[in-house]
Amino acid sequence: MALGTAALGSFRGLIVDALWYRAYKLKDDGKYYEANQLSHIITQLQPRFPQVWIFHAWNMAYNISVATHTKEERWYWVNKGIRLLRDEGLDANPDSVLIKKELAWTFFHKFGGVSD
């Protein structure tokens, strides 16, 4: 992945922008698994940018989860967002206060609050 990222050079920004647009469009069209695949590629292309991890985890835990129809589906997407932050985002950015704050907020709001 590092070699591919380096090979893209200055075109990486344009490619990432196109992927962001496509992922958002897929989510709006209800194609959640395809949007999730693009989110994974985006986080791999921008691993040291905490806001990328936060956005995609929030999108899974809040946007996609509430659009599903069963409790199991909803939990699947909430858990997927949490795992993205905890297992991948913190590995790529171990000192990121933003990622830790978002992870704590998601736990508090989804489990301790009135959301789910």
CSV table of C-alpha atoms in Angstrom, one decimal:
chain,number,residue,atom,x,y,z
A,1,MET,CA,0.0,0.0,0.0
A,2,ALA,CA,2.9,2.4,0.8
A,3,LEU,CA,4.4,1.8,-2.6
A,4,GLY,CA,1.1,2.4,-4.3
A,5,THR,CA,0.5,5.6,-2.3
A,6,ALA,CA,4.0,6.9,-3.2
A,7,ALA,CA,3.5,6.0,-6.8
A,8,LEU,CA,0.3,8.1,-7.0
A,9,GLY,CA,2.3,11.2,-6.0
A,10,SER,CA,0.4,14.4,-6.4
A,11,PHE,CA,-2.6,12.7,-8.0
A,12,ARG,CA,-3.4,11.0,-4.6
A,13,GLY,CA,-5.4,14.1,-3.5
A,14,LEU,CA,-7.5,14.0,-6.6
A,15,ILE,CA,-8.1,10.3,-6.4
A,16,VAL,CA,-9.0,10.5,-2.7
A,17,ASP,CA,-11.5,13.3,-3.5
A,18,ALA,CA,-13.1,11.2,-6.1
A,19,LEU,CA,-13.3,8.2,-3.7
A,20,TRP,CA,-14.9,10.4,-1.0
A,21,TYR,CA,-17.5,11.6,-3.4
A,22,ARG,CA,-18.2,8.1,-4.6
A,23,ALA,CA,-18.4,6.6,-1.1
A,24,TYR,CA,-20.8,9.3,0.0
A,25,LYS,CA,-23.0,8.7,-3.1
A,26,LEU,CA,-23.0,5.0,-2.4
A,27,LYS,CA,-24.1,5.6,1.1
A,28,ASP,CA,-27.0,7.8,0.0
A,29,ASP,CA,-28.0,5.1,-2.5
A,30,GLY,CA,-28.2,2.5,0.3
A,31,LYS,CA,-25.2,0.6,-0.9
A,32,TYR,CA,-23.5,0.4,2.5
A,33,TYR,CA,-21.1,-2.4,1.9
A,34,GLU,CA,-19.7,-0.8,-1.2
A,35,ALA,CA,-19.4,2.5,0.6
A,36,ASN,CA,-17.6,0.7,3.4
A,37,GLN,CA,-15.1,-0.8,1.0
A,38,LEU,CA,-14.3,2.7,-0.4
A,39,SER,CA,-14.0,4.0,3.1
A,40,HIS,CA,-11.3,1.4,3.8
A,41,ILE,CA,-9.4,2.4,0.7
A,42,ILE,CA,-9.6,6.1,1.7
A,43,THR,CA,-8.3,5.4,5.2
A,44,GLN,CA,-5.4,3.4,3.7
A,45,LEU,CA,-4.5,6.3,1.4
A,46,GLN,CA,-4.7,8.9,4.3
A,47,PRO,CA,-3.7,6.9,7.4
A,48,ARG,CA,-2.1,9.7,9.4
A,49,PHE,CA,-5.1,12.1,9.1
A,50,PRO,CA,-7.3,11.4,12.2
A,51,GLN,CA,-10.3,13.2,10.7
A,52,VAL,CA,-10.5,10.6,8.0
A,53,TRP,CA,-10.9,7.8,10.6
A,54,ILE,CA,-13.3,9.8,12.6
A,55,PHE,CA,-15.6,10.6,9.7
A,56,HIS,CA,-15.8,7.1,8.4
A,57,ALA,CA,-16.4,5.6,11.9
A,58,TRP,CA,-19.0,8.2,12.6
A,59,ASN,CA,-20.7,7.5,9.2
A,60,MET,CA,-20.9,3.8,10.1
A,61,ALA,CA,-22.0,4.2,13.7
A,62,TYR,CA,-24.5,7.0,13.1
A,63,ASN,CA,-25.6,7.4,9.5
A,64,ILE,CA,-25.5,3.8,8.2
A,65,SER,CA,-26.7,2.2,11.5
A,66,VAL,CA,-29.9,4.2,11.7
A,67,ALA,CA,-30.7,3.5,8.1
A,68,THR,CA,-30.8,-0.3,8.7
A,69,HIS,CA,-34.0,-2.2,9.6
A,70,THR,CA,-33.0,-4.7,12.3
A,71,LYS,CA,-31.3,-4.5,15.7
A,72,GLU,CA,-28.6,-6.9,14.5
A,73,GLU,CA,-27.8,-4.8,11.4
A,74,ARG,CA,-27.7,-1.6,13.5
A,75,TRP,CA,-25.3,-3.2,16.0
A,76,TYR,CA,-23.2,-4.5,13.2
A,77,TRP,CA,-22.6,-1.0,11.8
A,78,VAL,CA,-22.1,0.6,15.3
A,79,ASN,CA,-19.6,-2.1,16.1
A,80,LYS,CA,-17.9,-1.7,12.8
A,81,GLY,CA,-17.4,2.1,13.4
A,82,ILE,CA,-16.0,1.4,16.9
A,83,ARG,CA,-13.6,-1.2,15.6
A,84,LEU,CA,-12.5,1.1,12.8
A,85,LEU,CA,-11.4,3.7,15.4
A,86,ARG,CA,-10.1,1.3,18.0
A,87,ASP,CA,-8.4,-1.3,16.0
A,88,GLU,CA,-7.2,0.6,12.9
A,89,GLY,CA,-7.4,4.3,13.6
A,90,LEU,CA,-5.5,4.2,16.9
A,91,ASP,CA,-2.9,1.8,15.4
A,92,ALA,CA,-2.2,4.4,12.7
A,93,ASN,CA,-2.4,7.4,15.0
A,94,PRO,CA,-1.6,6.2,18.6
A,95,ASP,CA,-1.2,9.7,20.0
A,96,SER,CA,-4.4,11.1,18.4
A,97,VAL,CA,-6.5,12.8,21.1
A,98,LEU,CA,-9.2,13.3,18.5
A,99,ILE,CA,-9.6,9.6,17.7
A,100,LYS,CA,-9.6,8.8,21.4
A,101,LYS,CA,-12.3,11.4,22.1
A,102,GLU,CA,-14.5,10.2,19.3
A,103,LEU,CA,-14.1,6.6,20.5
A,104,ALA,CA,-15.1,7.6,24.0
A,105,TRP,CA,-18.0,9.7,22.8
A,106,THR,CA,-19.3,6.8,20.6
A,107,PHE,CA,-19.2,4.4,23.6
A,108,PHE,CA,-20.9,6.9,25.8
A,109,HIS,CA,-23.6,8.0,23.4
A,110,LYS,CA,-24.4,4.6,21.8
A,111,PHE,CA,-24.2,2.5,25.0
A,112,GLY,CA,-24.6,4.9,27.9
A,113,GLY,CA,-26.9,7.5,26.4
A,114,VAL,CA,-30.3,7.4,24.8
A,115,SER,CA,-29.2,6.7,21.2
A,116,ASP,CA,-29.3,2.9,21.2
